[in-house]
Amino acid sequence: MRMMKTTLLAGVSALGIALAGAAQAAGVTDADLLNDGANTKQVVTNGMGLQAHRFSPLKQINTSNVKDLVPAWSFSFGGEKQRGQEAQALVHDGVLYVTGSYSRLYAMDAKTGEKLWEFDARLPEGIMPCCDVINRGPALYGDKVFFGTLDAQIYALNAKTGKVAWHKAIDDFKAGYSYSAAPLIVPTKANGALVITGVSGGEFGVVGRVEARNVDTGELVWSRPVLEGLTGTYQGKETTMTGKTNETWPGDMYKTGGGAPWLGGTYDPETKLIFMGTGNPAPWNSWLRPGDNRWTSSRVAINPENGEFVWGFQTTPHDGWDFDGVNEFIPFDAKVNGKAMKLGATADRNGFFYVLDRTNGKFLHAMPFVNKINWAKGIDKNGRPEYNDDNRPGDPSKSADGKEGKSVFAVPSFLGGKNQMPVSYDDQTHLFYVPSNEWGMDIHNEPVVYKKGAAYLGAGFNIKPVFDDHIGSLKAIDPIAQKVVWEYKNKAPLWGGVLSTAGGLVFTGTPEGYLMAFDAKNGAILWKFNVGTGIVAPPITWEQDGTQMIGVAAGWGGAVPLWGGEVAKTFKGINQGGSYWTFKLASHTAGQ
């Protein structure tokens, strides 16, 4: 698809800004951010709360009446730019904000779906997104709405008009950088509210880092590289080094070592820490970079006041399978052996579900949440994998021709036990609802040399299912008892996020096009509706004029059809789309 050349001010179609019945967005405050998980009339954070539980106290829609859900309205993103739609929407003062593929942002009347304005970032030629032309959503603060673009830019727009307030380059897209995550807004004492971003591009040998910008100007406040041996900045001056040079990296490889924190993060107001996950080390060929390669494939805790590391926990040291550690780290509280603890959990791409002490990163326990894992025997008492050495792809330099190392079949595949699709933590059942996939891959290593802007893999692969009847698996996991309480098996891979509610419901979507509602306690299917294209986005819920609404972006795409090997061939007939759907109870349609 042809890309338009970059312009300083991208196009805004401000159609019907003063549409009757649409309340214009008032400013989002620190209190709004901090209270988002409890305020049913808004959704102003990605995750429906800074801790990203994706749980709503709304219960107008419940296990008894969810069967009566009907469409309220549907909005088309328009044009030929269909592809994957992975965005979570935001809702404030009667306006719904959602991003679409190819770095577009829409504002619409949350009650009727009528468009207020549209912003198109007009991407340049030559962008290099790894995993489709997706965007995972905007952020709101004050009178602005923020989002990132595939050419590694960040924009702040006026929330009422869609006009550009400021925009900054995160990095050079020609070097392989891009940006697809929803920005995170974090209140601080020293610098006010900050826009927190990571970077994408680990497959191109970029340097992973987390950065904070002033919400009003876009000026950089601090920057923290996640690779050891690199130095952070604060207010334009160098500060501390991340780790120690060459402690776990050979030579200069850390300078192109990947670790991109491409999925965004969470913030815990209790510990006042940002939690970010970091991506795979580069290149994939692990024989070229002996050592643990910190802090790739890890979870890190960062002080938002100054960008300093507080702790780090590496889920896959010396990663040789592309097991990015970017998956969201969710704060929650629970008792362990009778002791109340501040914990955090993450369903890692490597197939294990981890629980840590979120105050210091100390490992508590881990359990496999997908089947037939064979790259590791398990996780030891310190949280370190017990590797199956014969299931690491072979060293190509030891092969007869020096071009291709021994191939192995590894489970899970590099697309992970869980990937970008966010989990939900239910504040009532105290269960995590995890959209997972049961698949493996043939993988081998190849020689590779870093070249700016070129793929930096050193591997070949083909993804295959491990069961005949399903790949996708929605699992309800007890994080303390370390067990799967219930499971729903889906023929196609699950790639959409999860929402749980006080009405005893769990919502998620499927590539086959169904938005589904399950009983949170036992996994019984209570309702489903087909939107005509695959769902790879997380649903939300909010209260609109006394009516509970359910909303989700629809549009098949993302990494599965691009990277899925035999799996992608199996589901190549799924229709693409590009729309936003909302639902409410049939009893609330009269007079609406």
XYZ file of C-alpha atoms in Angstrom:
592
model
C 0.000 0.000 0.000
C 1.378 3.387 -1.016
C 2.500 5.665 1.824
C 2.238 9.450 1.684
C 5.341 11.539 2.309
C 5.767 13.090 5.741
C 4.437 16.568 6.374
C 4.953 18.689 9.458
C 1.235 18.831 10.165
C -0.614 15.670 9.221
C -4.145 15.896 7.945
C -7.094 16.427 10.238
C -10.653 15.892 9.109
C -12.635 17.798 11.747
C -16.075 16.773 10.617
C -18.966 17.700 12.807
C -16.916 18.844 15.789
C -19.998 20.404 17.311
C -22.276 17.418 16.746
C -25.379 17.692 18.887
C -25.366 15.499 21.969
C -21.564 15.058 22.128
C -20.058 16.592 25.206
C -16.693 18.114 24.438
C -13.752 16.661 26.334
C -12.819 18.425 29.524
C -9.374 18.057 30.955
C -8.188 14.709 32.326
C -6.496 15.181 35.707
C -4.108 13.245 37.928
C -7.116 12.207 40.005
C -8.855 10.876 36.881
C -5.831 8.732 36.062
C -5.416 7.428 39.597
C -9.140 6.647 39.965
C -9.712 5.204 36.516
C -10.218 1.630 37.673
C -13.121 2.687 39.938
C -14.767 5.420 37.841
C -17.328 3.624 35.685
C -18.154 6.689 33.561
C -14.714 6.903 31.957
C -11.821 4.887 30.567
C -8.807 7.211 30.475
C -5.930 4.738 30.787
C -4.796 1.811 28.705
C -5.694 -1.099 30.975
C -8.754 0.576 32.569
C -6.598 1.716 35.468
C -2.890 2.426 35.796
C -2.360 -1.061 37.253
C -4.099 -2.460 34.122
C -6.385 -4.953 35.841
C -8.887 -4.502 32.990
C -11.628 -5.118 35.551
C -14.751 -2.978 35.826
C -17.045 -2.653 38.872
C -20.009 -2.311 36.484
C -22.610 -5.074 36.811
C -25.656 -3.844 34.911
C -24.638 -6.493 32.362
C -24.273 -9.768 34.249
C -24.455 -13.537 33.954
C -28.252 -13.454 33.979
C -28.865 -10.940 31.198
C -25.720 -10.921 29.032
C -27.636 -13.071 26.537
C -29.644 -9.929 25.738
C -26.644 -7.893 24.490
C -27.218 -6.286 21.097
C -25.187 -3.897 18.938
C -25.552 -0.226 19.879
C -23.482 1.218 17.030
C -20.576 0.393 14.750
C -18.049 2.801 13.260
C -15.937 2.046 10.165
C -12.319 3.202 10.102
C -12.814 3.577 6.353
C -10.612 3.499 3.300
C -8.487 0.603 2.100
C -6.378 0.622 5.260
C -7.907 -2.397 6.963
C -5.217 -4.695 8.417
C -4.888 -5.451 12.136
C -6.779 -3.368 14.713
C -5.213 -3.936 18.163
C -6.194 -0.691 19.912
C -7.927 -0.255 23.227
C -10.252 2.756 23.136
C -10.518 5.516 25.762
C -13.722 7.295 26.833
C -14.019 10.687 28.511
C -16.873 13.201 28.731
C -18.947 11.393 26.127
C -16.162 11.113 23.565
C -14.541 7.833 22.526
C -10.949 7.941 21.228
C -9.430 5.021 19.351
C -6.506 4.489 17.013
C -6.576 2.516 13.787
C -4.043 0.804 11.561
C -1.513 2.986 9.710
C -1.240 5.416 12.650
C -4.682 7.011 12.554
C -6.659 8.435 15.473
C -10.428 8.940 15.692
C -12.703 10.802 18.096
C -16.392 9.935 18.052
C -19.556 10.446 20.049
C -19.501 7.610 22.584
C -23.296 7.388 22.557
C -23.957 7.352 18.817
C -20.644 6.563 17.102
C -20.774 9.720 14.970
C -17.292 10.912 14.022
C -16.085 14.175 15.563
C -12.655 14.255 13.958
C -9.970 12.069 12.402
C -6.184 12.453 12.373
C -4.023 10.676 9.789
C -0.279 10.689 10.480
C 0.538 10.200 6.773
C 3.406 7.778 7.157
C 6.533 8.138 5.031
C 7.781 5.499 2.642
C 10.227 2.997 4.086
C 8.763 2.357 7.525
C 9.822 -1.008 8.994
C 7.191 -2.257 11.445
C 7.915 -5.781 12.635
C 4.408 -7.083 13.158
C 1.802 -5.361 11.001
C 0.813 -1.693 10.733
C -1.070 -1.747 14.038
C -1.437 0.758 16.866
C -2.470 -0.194 20.405
C -4.226 2.978 21.455
C -3.987 6.572 22.707
C -3.462 8.272 26.074
C -5.354 11.225 27.576
C -4.242 14.039 29.851
C -5.372 17.637 30.292
C -6.844 18.861 27.033
C -4.660 16.563 24.914
C -4.776 13.085 23.425
C -1.432 11.393 22.730
C -0.426 8.564 20.414
C 2.642 7.156 18.689
C 3.216 6.312 15.037
C 4.952 3.633 13.008
C 7.660 6.067 11.908
C 8.708 6.451 15.573
C 7.003 9.783 16.304
C 4.761 10.840 19.170
C 1.918 13.310 18.710
C -0.086 15.390 21.172
C -3.384 16.559 19.697
C -6.056 18.878 21.018
C -8.703 16.471 22.298
C -11.575 18.689 21.081
C -10.363 19.420 17.565
C -7.652 16.891 16.662
C -5.215 19.675 15.804
C -1.538 19.130 16.581
C -0.359 20.669 19.864
C 3.156 19.232 19.524
C 4.942 16.292 18.020
C 8.409 14.827 18.542
C 10.571 12.195 16.927
C 11.275 9.275 19.238
C 14.011 8.015 16.906
C 15.023 7.350 13.288
C 12.638 4.973 11.540
C 15.287 4.364 8.856
C 17.392 2.633 11.529
C 14.545 0.246 12.274
C 12.797 2.146 15.076
C 9.018 2.297 15.239
C 6.353 2.821 17.892
C 3.031 1.040 18.316
C 2.225 0.961 22.058
C -0.260 3.147 23.896
C 1.670 5.845 25.802
C 1.505 5.750 29.605
C 0.793 8.972 31.556
C 2.306 9.024 35.062
C 1.942 11.844 37.639
C 5.206 12.843 39.360
C 6.117 15.339 42.069
C 9.233 16.790 40.446
C 8.067 17.153 36.836
C 4.280 16.920 36.839
C 2.561 14.437 34.549
C 4.907 12.651 32.138
C 4.278 10.786 28.891
C 6.126 7.470 29.128
C 7.126 5.666 25.917
C 9.295 2.761 24.882
C 10.471 1.845 21.385
C 9.841 -0.935 18.895
C 12.361 -2.480 16.518
C 14.201 -5.277 18.335
C 14.449 -7.283 15.099
C 16.575 -4.471 13.631
C 19.188 -4.246 16.394
C 17.871 -1.027 17.914
C 18.732 0.013 21.470
C 15.820 -0.527 23.832
C 14.980 2.374 26.140
C 12.190 3.949 28.163
C 11.641 7.717 28.035
C 9.560 10.381 29.756
C 8.384 13.640 28.184
C 6.648 16.766 29.421
C 2.930 16.509 28.598
C 2.675 20.185 27.622
C 5.745 20.529 25.419
C 6.988 17.056 24.515
C 10.453 17.917 25.789
C 12.464 14.955 27.024
C 12.740 14.763 30.831
C 14.611 11.485 31.208
C 15.766 8.530 29.158
C 16.741 5.086 30.438
C 18.445 2.509 28.167
C 17.526 -1.024 29.193
C 20.794 -2.582 28.012
C 23.708 -2.743 30.427
C 26.678 -0.533 29.585
C 24.566 2.388 28.343
C 23.987 5.631 30.246
C 20.705 7.361 31.030
C 19.889 11.063 30.991
C 17.882 13.413 33.192
C 17.059 17.009 32.207
C 19.568 16.812 29.360
C 22.502 15.572 31.446
C 24.011 12.096 31.687
C 23.180 10.211 34.876
C 23.864 6.600 35.763
C 24.808 3.592 33.677
C 22.425 0.679 33.334
C 24.322 -2.226 34.893
C 28.012 -2.629 34.106
C 29.717 -2.689 30.713
C 30.359 -6.254 29.469
C 29.037 -7.873 32.643
C 26.739 -10.134 30.587
C 27.363 -8.951 26.994
C 30.468 -9.651 24.869
C 32.358 -6.832 23.180
C 30.240 -4.071 21.666
C 27.175 -6.189 20.939
C 25.135 -4.376 23.584
C 25.242 -1.297 21.354
C 22.912 -3.042 18.891
C 21.444 -5.495 21.392
C 17.682 -5.000 21.035
C 15.680 -5.217 24.257
C 12.958 -2.949 22.850
C 10.143 -2.287 25.396
C 7.559 -2.261 22.631
C 4.334 -3.067 24.510
C 4.185 -0.182 26.975
C 3.954 -0.441 30.751
C 1.946 -0.216 33.928
C 2.223 2.125 36.900
C 1.647 1.236 40.547
C 0.629 4.239 42.677
C 1.311 2.218 45.853
C 4.998 1.577 45.193
C 5.272 4.564 42.814
C 7.034 2.421 40.227
C 6.714 2.035 36.466
C 6.853 -1.597 35.333
C 8.078 -2.222 31.797
C 8.827 -5.397 29.894
C 11.792 -5.596 27.549
C 12.082 -7.397 24.239
C 14.372 -9.991 22.720
C 18.130 -9.589 22.454
C 19.524 -9.039 18.967
C 20.361 -11.026 17.004
C 18.193 -14.088 17.588
C 21.283 -16.267 17.011
C 22.321 -16.638 20.670
C 25.706 -18.194 19.813
C 26.946 -14.747 18.775
C 26.255 -13.179 22.199
C 27.197 -15.528 25.082
C 25.999 -14.454 28.541
C 22.675 -13.461 30.077
C 22.388 -10.358 27.854
C 20.738 -8.135 30.478
C 18.249 -6.559 30.524
C 16.603 -8.124 27.515
C 13.588 -10.446 27.927
C 13.030 -8.968 31.391
C 10.698 -7.006 33.640
C 12.164 -3.789 35.035
C 10.926 -1.345 37.667
C 11.720 2.327 37.073
C 11.413 5.386 39.307
C 9.237 7.800 37.286
C 10.759 10.821 39.014
C 14.204 10.360 37.450
C 14.242 7.275 35.232
C 16.488 5.215 37.504
C 16.243 1.433 37.636
C 14.887 0.133 40.962
C 14.980 -3.575 40.139
C 15.065 -5.995 37.238
C 13.997 -9.603 36.771
C 15.056 -11.530 33.662
C 12.588 -14.212 32.619
C 14.716 -15.651 29.779
C 18.461 -15.032 30.239
C 20.459 -15.636 27.044
C 17.246 -15.841 25.048
C 17.605 -18.010 21.947
C 13.930 -18.328 20.951
C 12.692 -14.695 20.676
C 10.868 -14.921 24.005
C 10.413 -11.178 24.498
C 9.736 -10.263 28.124
C 7.461 -7.366 27.173
C 4.196 -8.850 28.432
C 2.446 -6.635 30.974
C 3.362 -6.873 34.665
C 0.154 -6.557 36.696
C 0.280 -5.345 40.332
C -2.071 -7.099 42.740
C -2.282 -7.802 46.475
C -2.682 -11.225 48.063
C -1.766 -13.301 51.077
C 1.078 -15.789 50.739
C 1.342 -18.268 53.613
C -0.851 -15.934 55.658
C 1.263 -12.853 54.945
C -0.224 -9.893 53.042
C 2.065 -9.001 50.146
C 2.309 -6.498 47.304
C 2.759 -8.753 44.302
C 2.905 -8.557 40.549
C 2.295 -11.221 37.934
C 3.094 -11.737 34.285
C 2.254 -14.415 31.732
C 5.520 -14.584 29.853
C 6.014 -15.313 26.197
C 8.246 -18.233 27.252
C 5.182 -20.116 28.537
C 5.608 -19.608 32.301
C 3.381 -17.519 34.588
C 5.484 -15.631 37.182
C 4.610 -14.035 40.511
C 7.085 -11.538 42.012
C 7.257 -9.232 45.021
C 6.640 -5.958 43.204
C 8.452 -3.877 45.823
C 11.840 -5.453 45.072
C 11.474 -7.885 42.154
C 12.059 -10.965 44.304
C 10.854 -14.185 42.699
C 8.067 -16.084 44.499
C 7.022 -18.805 42.089
C 6.236 -19.715 38.485
C 4.049 -22.253 36.727
C 3.711 -23.343 33.082
C 0.481 -21.979 31.622
C 0.794 -23.676 28.222
C 1.455 -27.332 27.495
C 4.443 -29.284 26.174
C 7.076 -26.623 27.010
C 10.439 -28.139 26.033
C 13.007 -25.349 25.856
C 13.312 -25.561 29.676
C 12.651 -28.283 32.256
C 11.182 -25.720 34.650
C 12.026 -22.653 36.739
C 14.396 -22.997 39.708
C 13.965 -21.498 43.189
C 15.638 -18.249 42.077
C 13.381 -17.818 39.058
C 15.987 -18.911 36.534
C 15.057 -21.326 33.724
C 16.465 -24.834 33.865
C 17.397 -25.113 30.200
C 17.138 -28.155 27.978
C 20.454 -27.535 26.247
C 19.594 -29.838 23.354
C 16.569 -27.671 22.556
C 18.553 -24.505 21.824
C 18.966 -23.993 18.062
C 22.394 -25.264 16.980
C 25.493 -23.131 16.395
C 25.757 -22.544 12.617
C 29.549 -22.090 12.870
C 29.767 -25.747 13.938
C 27.751 -27.021 10.958
C 29.339 -28.606 7.889
C 28.756 -25.599 5.659
C 28.736 -22.900 8.362
C 25.448 -21.588 7.042
C 22.738 -23.290 9.063
C 22.809 -24.737 12.569
C 20.834 -27.744 13.805
C 17.085 -27.169 13.728
C 15.023 -27.919 16.839
C 11.296 -28.001 17.537
C 10.704 -25.610 20.447
C 7.522 -25.049 22.455
C 6.124 -22.464 22.697
C 6.780 -20.772 19.370
C 8.413 -17.344 19.237
C 4.931 -15.799 19.121
C 4.690 -17.036 22.676
C 2.474 -18.685 25.207
C 1.063 -15.148 25.373
C 1.938 -12.178 23.206
C 0.585 -8.620 22.948
C -2.994 -9.503 23.946
C -3.486 -8.204 27.516
C -4.738 -10.284 30.437
C -7.369 -9.276 32.976
C -7.125 -9.609 36.747
C -10.550 -9.950 38.375
C -10.798 -8.074 41.678
C -13.659 -10.379 42.757
C -12.547 -13.871 41.730
C -8.849 -13.041 42.222
C -8.108 -14.929 39.015
C -6.051 -13.893 36.014
C -7.739 -14.487 32.655
C -4.971 -15.220 30.185
C -5.413 -15.444 26.389
C -2.784 -18.037 25.467
C -1.738 -20.173 22.484
C -0.572 -23.760 22.179
C 1.995 -23.906 19.394
C 5.653 -24.657 18.694
C 8.211 -23.918 16.001
C 10.966 -25.419 13.959
C 13.847 -22.980 14.456
C 17.475 -22.880 13.311
C 20.259 -20.296 13.540
C 22.184 -18.672 10.707
C 25.184 -16.311 10.504
C 24.247 -12.628 10.571
C 26.047 -9.277 10.702
C 24.489 -6.030 11.919
C 23.624 -3.483 9.239
C 21.714 -0.335 10.103
C 18.085 -0.585 9.062
C 18.279 -4.257 8.062
C 16.690 -7.253 9.771
C 19.059 -8.630 12.416
C 17.786 -12.130 13.111
C 20.203 -14.919 12.241
C 17.369 -17.448 12.401
C 14.773 -19.258 10.331
C 11.533 -20.671 11.684
C 8.126 -22.204 10.979
C 5.268 -22.187 13.509
C 3.129 -25.317 13.940
C 0.219 -26.236 16.238
C 0.833 -28.814 18.979
C -2.797 -29.985 19.254
C -5.147 -31.051 16.478
C -8.293 -29.444 17.858
C -7.132 -26.014 19.055
C -4.389 -23.409 19.267
C -6.047 -20.646 21.290
C -6.742 -21.200 24.973
C -8.346 -18.724 27.356
C -7.254 -19.813 30.831
C -8.404 -18.702 34.286
C -5.319 -18.877 36.518
C -5.110 -18.774 40.300
C -1.787 -16.931 40.845
C -1.283 -18.120 44.440
C -2.467 -21.737 44.185
C -0.640 -21.932 40.811
C -3.360 -23.778 38.949
C -5.632 -23.395 35.939
C -9.217 -23.112 37.224
C -10.912 -23.339 33.818
C -10.014 -23.253 30.128
C -11.760 -22.414 26.865
C -10.174 -23.923 23.743
C -10.379 -22.076 20.414
C -9.507 -23.495 16.996
C -7.668 -20.359 15.831
C -4.985 -18.550 17.871
C -6.265 -16.031 20.424
C -4.796 -12.587 19.757
C -7.280 -10.252 21.483
C -7.220 -8.963 25.057
C -9.549 -9.687 27.970
C -12.022 -7.702 30.092
C -13.633 -8.888 33.348
C -16.495 -7.237 35.227
C -18.276 -7.261 38.573
C -21.211 -8.748 36.709
C -19.345 -12.049 36.837
C -18.306 -11.874 33.176
C -15.165 -12.284 31.108
C -15.104 -10.866 27.539
C -12.648 -11.594 24.755
C -12.631 -11.818 20.959
C -11.512 -14.461 18.461
C -9.995 -14.414 14.947
C -13.181 -16.102 13.744
C -14.900 -12.786 14.507
C -16.734 -13.542 17.738
C -16.875 -11.270 20.741
C -17.629 -13.741 23.542
C -18.793 -13.532 27.151
C -17.888 -16.233 29.674
C -18.927 -16.925 33.240
C -15.933 -15.698 35.263
C -16.204 -18.550 37.765
C -16.501 -21.565 35.499
C -15.836 -20.510 31.894
C -19.308 -21.298 30.559
C -20.013 -19.475 27.278
C -22.967 -17.150 27.918
C -23.073 -15.006 24.741
C -21.285 -14.393 21.464
C -21.700 -12.090 18.467
C -19.840 -12.157 15.153
C -18.576 -8.761 13.934
C -17.537 -10.040 10.492
C -13.763 -9.895 10.937
C -11.228 -11.167 13.434
C -10.881 -9.463 16.824
C -7.299 -8.838 18.023
C -8.003 -5.938 20.416
C -9.016 -5.701 24.103
C -12.646 -4.861 24.959
C -13.623 -2.086 27.376
C -16.786 -1.189 29.278
C -18.148 2.088 30.595
C -21.407 3.711 31.721
C -22.988 6.044 29.174
C -26.028 7.999 30.455
C -26.910 5.209 32.855
C -26.339 2.422 30.328
C -23.417 0.002 30.493
C -21.640 -0.214 27.148
C -19.172 -2.809 25.856
C -16.791 -1.688 23.108
C -14.106 -3.384 21.006
C -12.086 -2.655 17.878
C -12.394 -5.257 15.119
C -10.026 -6.057 12.263
C -8.006 -9.214 11.581
C -4.239 -8.828 11.388
C -1.210 -8.467 13.633
C 1.710 -10.863 13.805
C -0.140 -14.158 13.268
C -0.944 -13.818 9.537
C 2.493 -12.319 8.878
C 4.746 -14.640 10.911
C 2.545 -17.638 11.650
C 3.995 -20.179 9.206
C 1.754 -23.237 8.897
C -0.644 -21.676 11.407
C -1.103 -18.605 9.197
C -1.843 -20.773 6.155
C -4.559 -22.572 8.098
C -6.454 -19.331 8.820
C -5.666 -17.290 5.706
C -9.379 -17.101 4.812
C -10.322 -14.821 7.711
C -11.787 -11.549 6.416
C -10.028 -8.291 7.153
C -11.928 -5.283 8.427
C -11.532 -2.042 10.303
C -14.284 -0.922 12.649
C -15.320 -0.192 16.214
C -18.301 -2.012 17.726
C -20.335 -1.215 20.818
C -23.017 -3.241 22.591
C -25.667 -2.715 25.264
C -28.636 -4.590 26.669
C -31.689 -4.781 24.406
C -33.800 -3.324 27.221
C -31.758 -0.109 26.991
C -32.314 0.493 23.276
C -35.743 2.097 23.471
C -35.571 5.843 22.946
C -31.806 5.811 22.487
